[in-house]
CSV table of C-alpha atoms in Angstrom, one decimal:
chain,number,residue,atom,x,y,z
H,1,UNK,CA,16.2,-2.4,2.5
H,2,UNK,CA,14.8,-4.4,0.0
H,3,UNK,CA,14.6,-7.0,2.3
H,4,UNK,CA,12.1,-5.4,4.4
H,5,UNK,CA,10.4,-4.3,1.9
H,6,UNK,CA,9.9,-7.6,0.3
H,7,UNK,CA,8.5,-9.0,4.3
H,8,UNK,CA,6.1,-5.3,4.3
H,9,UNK,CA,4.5,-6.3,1.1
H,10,UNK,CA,4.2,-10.1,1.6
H,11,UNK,CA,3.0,-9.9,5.0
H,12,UNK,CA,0.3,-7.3,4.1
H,13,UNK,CA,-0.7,-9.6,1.2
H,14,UNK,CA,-0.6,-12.3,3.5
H,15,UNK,CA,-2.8,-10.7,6.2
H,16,UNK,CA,-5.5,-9.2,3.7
H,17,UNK,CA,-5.8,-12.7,1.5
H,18,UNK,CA,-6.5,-14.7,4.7
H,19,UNK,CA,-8.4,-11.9,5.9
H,20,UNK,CA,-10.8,-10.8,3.4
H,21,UNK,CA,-10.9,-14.2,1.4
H,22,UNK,CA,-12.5,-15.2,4.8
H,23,UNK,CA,-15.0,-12.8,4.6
H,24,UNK,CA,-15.8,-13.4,0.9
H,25,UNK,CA,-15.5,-17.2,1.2
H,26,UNK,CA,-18.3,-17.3,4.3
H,27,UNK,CA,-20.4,-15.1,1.8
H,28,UNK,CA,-20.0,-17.5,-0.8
H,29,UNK,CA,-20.3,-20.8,1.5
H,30,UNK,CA,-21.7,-19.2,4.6
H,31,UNK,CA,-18.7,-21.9,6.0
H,32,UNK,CA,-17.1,-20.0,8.7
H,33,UNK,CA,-19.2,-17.2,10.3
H,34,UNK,CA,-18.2,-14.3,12.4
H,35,UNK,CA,-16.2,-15.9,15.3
H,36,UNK,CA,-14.0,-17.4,12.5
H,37,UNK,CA,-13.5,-14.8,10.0
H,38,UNK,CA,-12.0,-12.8,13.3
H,39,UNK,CA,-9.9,-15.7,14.5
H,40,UNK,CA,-8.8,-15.8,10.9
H,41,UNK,CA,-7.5,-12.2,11.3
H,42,UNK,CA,-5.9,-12.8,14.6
H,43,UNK,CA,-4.0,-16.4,13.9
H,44,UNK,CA,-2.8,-14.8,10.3
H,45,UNK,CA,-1.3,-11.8,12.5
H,46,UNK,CA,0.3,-14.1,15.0
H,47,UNK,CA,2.3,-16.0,12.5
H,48,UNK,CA,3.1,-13.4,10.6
H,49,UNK,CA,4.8,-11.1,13.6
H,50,UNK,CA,6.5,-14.6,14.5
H,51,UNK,CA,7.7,-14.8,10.7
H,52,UNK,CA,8.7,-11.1,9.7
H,53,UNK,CA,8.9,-9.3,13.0
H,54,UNK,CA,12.9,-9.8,12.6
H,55,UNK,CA,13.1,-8.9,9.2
H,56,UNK,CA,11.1,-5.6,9.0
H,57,UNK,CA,9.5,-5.2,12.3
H,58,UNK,CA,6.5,-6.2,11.0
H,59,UNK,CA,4.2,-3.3,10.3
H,60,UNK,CA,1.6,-4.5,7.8
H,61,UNK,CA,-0.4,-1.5,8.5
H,62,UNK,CA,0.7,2.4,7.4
H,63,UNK,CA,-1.1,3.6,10.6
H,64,UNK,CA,1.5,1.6,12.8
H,65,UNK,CA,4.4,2.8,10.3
H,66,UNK,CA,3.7,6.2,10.9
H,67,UNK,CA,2.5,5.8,14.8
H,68,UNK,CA,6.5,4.5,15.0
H,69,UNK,CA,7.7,7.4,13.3
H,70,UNK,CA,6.2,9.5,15.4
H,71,UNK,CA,7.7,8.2,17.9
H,72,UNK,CA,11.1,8.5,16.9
H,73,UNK,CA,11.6,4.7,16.8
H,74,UNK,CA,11.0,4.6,12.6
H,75,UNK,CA,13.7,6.4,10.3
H,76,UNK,CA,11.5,8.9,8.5
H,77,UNK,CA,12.8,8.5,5.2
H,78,UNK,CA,11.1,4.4,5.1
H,79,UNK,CA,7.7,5.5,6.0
H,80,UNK,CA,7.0,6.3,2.0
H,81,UNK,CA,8.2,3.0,1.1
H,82,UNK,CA,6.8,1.1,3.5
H,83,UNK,CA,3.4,2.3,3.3
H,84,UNK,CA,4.0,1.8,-0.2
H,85,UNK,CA,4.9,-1.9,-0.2
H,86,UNK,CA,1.9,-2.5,2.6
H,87,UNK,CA,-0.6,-0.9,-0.1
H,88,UNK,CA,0.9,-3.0,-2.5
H,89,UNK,CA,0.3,-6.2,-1.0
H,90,UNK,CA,-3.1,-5.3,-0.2
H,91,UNK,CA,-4.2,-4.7,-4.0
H,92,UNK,CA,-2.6,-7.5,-5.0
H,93,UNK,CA,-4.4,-9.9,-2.4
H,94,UNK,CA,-7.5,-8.4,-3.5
H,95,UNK,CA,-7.1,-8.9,-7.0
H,96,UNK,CA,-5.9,-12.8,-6.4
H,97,UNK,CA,-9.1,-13.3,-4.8
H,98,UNK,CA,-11.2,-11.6,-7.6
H,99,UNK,CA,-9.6,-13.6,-9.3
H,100,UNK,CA,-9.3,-16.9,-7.8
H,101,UNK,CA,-13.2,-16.5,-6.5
H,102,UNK,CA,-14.7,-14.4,-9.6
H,103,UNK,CA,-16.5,-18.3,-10.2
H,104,UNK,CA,-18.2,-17.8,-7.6
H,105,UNK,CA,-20.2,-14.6,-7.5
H,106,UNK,CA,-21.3,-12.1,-10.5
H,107,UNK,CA,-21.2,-8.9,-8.7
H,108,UNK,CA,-18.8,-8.2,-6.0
H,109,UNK,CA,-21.2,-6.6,-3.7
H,110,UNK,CA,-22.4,-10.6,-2.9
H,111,UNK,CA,-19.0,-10.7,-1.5
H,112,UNK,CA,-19.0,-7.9,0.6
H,113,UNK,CA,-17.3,-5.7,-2.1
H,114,UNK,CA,-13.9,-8.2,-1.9
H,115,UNK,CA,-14.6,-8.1,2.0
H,116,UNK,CA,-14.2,-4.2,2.5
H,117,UNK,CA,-14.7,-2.5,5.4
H,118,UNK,CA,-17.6,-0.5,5.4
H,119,UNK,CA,-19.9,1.3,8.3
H,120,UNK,CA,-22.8,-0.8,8.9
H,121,UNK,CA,-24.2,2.3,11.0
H,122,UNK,CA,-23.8,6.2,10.6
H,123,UNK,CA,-20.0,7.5,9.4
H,124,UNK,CA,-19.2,9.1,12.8
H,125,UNK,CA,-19.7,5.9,14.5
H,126,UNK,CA,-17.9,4.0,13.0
H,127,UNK,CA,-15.3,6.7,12.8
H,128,UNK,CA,-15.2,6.2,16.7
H,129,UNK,CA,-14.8,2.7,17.0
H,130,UNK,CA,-11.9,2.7,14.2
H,131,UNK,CA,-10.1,5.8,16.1
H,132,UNK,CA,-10.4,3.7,19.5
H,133,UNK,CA,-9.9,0.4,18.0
H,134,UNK,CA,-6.4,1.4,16.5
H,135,UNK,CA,-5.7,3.1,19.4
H,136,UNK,CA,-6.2,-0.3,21.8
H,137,UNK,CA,-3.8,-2.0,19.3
H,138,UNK,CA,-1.4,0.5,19.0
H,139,UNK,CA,-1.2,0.6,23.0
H,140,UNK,CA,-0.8,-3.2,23.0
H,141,UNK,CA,2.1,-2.8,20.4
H,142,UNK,CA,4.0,-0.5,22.1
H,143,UNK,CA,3.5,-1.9,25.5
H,144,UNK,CA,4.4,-5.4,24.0
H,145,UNK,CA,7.0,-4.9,21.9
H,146,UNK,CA,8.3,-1.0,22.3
H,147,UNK,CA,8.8,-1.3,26.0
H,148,UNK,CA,12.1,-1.7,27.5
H,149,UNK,CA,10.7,-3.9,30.3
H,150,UNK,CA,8.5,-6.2,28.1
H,151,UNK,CA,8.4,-9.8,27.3
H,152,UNK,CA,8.9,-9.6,23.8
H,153,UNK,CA,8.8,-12.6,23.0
H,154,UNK,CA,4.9,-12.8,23.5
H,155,UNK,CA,4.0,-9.3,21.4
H,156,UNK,CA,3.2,-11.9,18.7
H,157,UNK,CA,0.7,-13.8,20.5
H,158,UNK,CA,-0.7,-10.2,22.4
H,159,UNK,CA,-1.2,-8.3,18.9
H,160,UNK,CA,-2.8,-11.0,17.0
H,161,UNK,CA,-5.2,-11.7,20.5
H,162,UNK,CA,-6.0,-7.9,20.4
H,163,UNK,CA,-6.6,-8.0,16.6
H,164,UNK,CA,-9.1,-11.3,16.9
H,165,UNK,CA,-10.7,-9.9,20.3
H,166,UNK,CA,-10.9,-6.0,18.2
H,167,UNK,CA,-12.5,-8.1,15.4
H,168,UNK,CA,-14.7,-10.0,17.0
H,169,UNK,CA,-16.9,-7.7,18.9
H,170,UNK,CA,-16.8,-4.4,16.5
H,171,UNK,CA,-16.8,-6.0,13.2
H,172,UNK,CA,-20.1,-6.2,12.3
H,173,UNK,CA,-20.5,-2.4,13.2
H,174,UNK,CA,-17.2,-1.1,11.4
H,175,UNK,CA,-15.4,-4.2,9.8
H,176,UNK,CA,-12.9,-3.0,12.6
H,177,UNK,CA,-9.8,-2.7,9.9
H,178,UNK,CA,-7.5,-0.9,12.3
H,179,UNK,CA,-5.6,-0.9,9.4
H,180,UNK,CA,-5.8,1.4,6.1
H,181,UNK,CA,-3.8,-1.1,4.1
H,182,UNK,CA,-6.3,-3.5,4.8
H,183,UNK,CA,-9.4,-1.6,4.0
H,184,UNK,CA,-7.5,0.2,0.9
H,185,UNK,CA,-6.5,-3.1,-1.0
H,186,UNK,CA,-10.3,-4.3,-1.2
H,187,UNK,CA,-11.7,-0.3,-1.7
H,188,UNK,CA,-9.7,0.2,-4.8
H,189,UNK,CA,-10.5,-3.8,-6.6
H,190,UNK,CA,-14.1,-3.3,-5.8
H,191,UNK,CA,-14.3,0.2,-6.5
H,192,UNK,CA,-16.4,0.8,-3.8
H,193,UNK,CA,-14.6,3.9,-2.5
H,194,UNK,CA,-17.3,5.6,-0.5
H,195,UNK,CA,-16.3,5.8,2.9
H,196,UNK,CA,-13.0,4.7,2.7
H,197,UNK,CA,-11.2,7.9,3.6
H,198,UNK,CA,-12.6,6.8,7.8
H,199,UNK,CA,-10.6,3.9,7.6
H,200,UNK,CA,-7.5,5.8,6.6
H,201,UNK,CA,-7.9,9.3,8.7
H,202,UNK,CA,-9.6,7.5,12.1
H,203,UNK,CA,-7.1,4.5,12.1
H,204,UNK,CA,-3.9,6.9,11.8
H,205,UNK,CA,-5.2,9.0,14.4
H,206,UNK,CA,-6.2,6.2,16.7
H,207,UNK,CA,-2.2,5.2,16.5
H,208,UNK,CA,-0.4,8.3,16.3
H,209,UNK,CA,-2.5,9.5,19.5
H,210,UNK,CA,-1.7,5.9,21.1
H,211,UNK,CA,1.9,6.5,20.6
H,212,UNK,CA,1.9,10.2,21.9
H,213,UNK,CA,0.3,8.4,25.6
H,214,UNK,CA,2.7,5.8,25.5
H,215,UNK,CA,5.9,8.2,25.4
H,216,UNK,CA,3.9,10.6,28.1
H,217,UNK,CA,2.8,7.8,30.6
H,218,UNK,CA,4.5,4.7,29.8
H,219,UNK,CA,8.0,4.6,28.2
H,220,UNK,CA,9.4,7.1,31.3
H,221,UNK,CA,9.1,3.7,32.8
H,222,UNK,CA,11.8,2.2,30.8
């Protein structure tokens, strides 16, 4: 178990370091721009999947954990510590970069609070697009890599597409974080806490409603 613990949390810290230090570093340097702090977000996902997925399935994100255990395809009594270990390696990203990029900035809202996700409209819209958002991706997951009749060996490259494609068109309305480890790890190092209970409630519900579709519609197909 340990073992998979050890991928959860390295993979999350891996995800929201190359993440979210794109996001601060463009602030800083204004070096990479929108396009590539999405494709950042999709390539990082892509090699991680390809690295961990046979270790620990390769979550990096609570709503997926718990989307899979609703399911009945995730032994109830890991969810704790997986989401635990994701949240982990999310703090701990953020703090490397506070401190690896605290040089380069004397407040942290220059850096987009540590590169949070925060609305950049009204709360219920951007509750919307994270609720859809995770859904999309949670769709793709299952269909990619739940699915009895699916090439698996592409749910790597199909995830991290979704994840870039996601990122690229709602981010600047949402952050698009389909993923509350993600938007946790910067909320709590800033301190900027605000609205960060819409990136945990919508992005659960987005996958935990994608999963209950899947087992209706899809997986009968098995």
């Amino acid at each position: 178990m340990y073992k998979k613990l050890t991928a959860e949390l390295l993979g999350t810290f891996i995800l929201v370091f190359a993440g979210t230090g794109a996001i601060m570093i463009n602030d800083i340097a204004q070096a990479i721009g929108h396009v590539g702090i999405a494709l950042t977000f999709g390539f990082v996902i892509v090699a991680l999947i390809y690295s961990f997925a046979h270790v620990s399935g390769a979550h990096f994100n609570p709503a997926v954990t718990l989307a899979f255990w609703s399911m009945g395809e995730f032994n109830k009594r890991n969810v704790i510590p997986y989401i635990a270990a994701q949240v982990t390696g999310a703090v701990l990203a953020s703090l490397c970069l506070l401190f690896l990029l605290s040089e380069n900035f004397s407040n942290v809202s220059e850096v987009s609070y540590l590169g949070a996700t925060i609305p950049s409209g009204s709360v219920s819209q951007s509750f919307g697009f994270e609720l859809i958002l995770t859904f999309i991706l949670m769709i793709v997951i299952c269909s990619s890599a739940v699915h009895g009749k699916a090439t698996k060996d592409f749910a790597g490259l199909a995830i991290g597409l979704t994840v870039g494609l996601e990122s690229m068109f709602a981010g600047p309305i949402t952050g698009a974080s389909m993923n509350p480890a993600r938007s946790i790890g910067p909320a709590i190092v800033s301190g900027n806490l605000e609205h960060l209970w819409v990136y945990i409630v919508a992005t659960c519900l987005g996958a935990m409603l994608a999963s209950m579709v899947f087992l209706r519609v899809f997986k009968s197909d098995n």
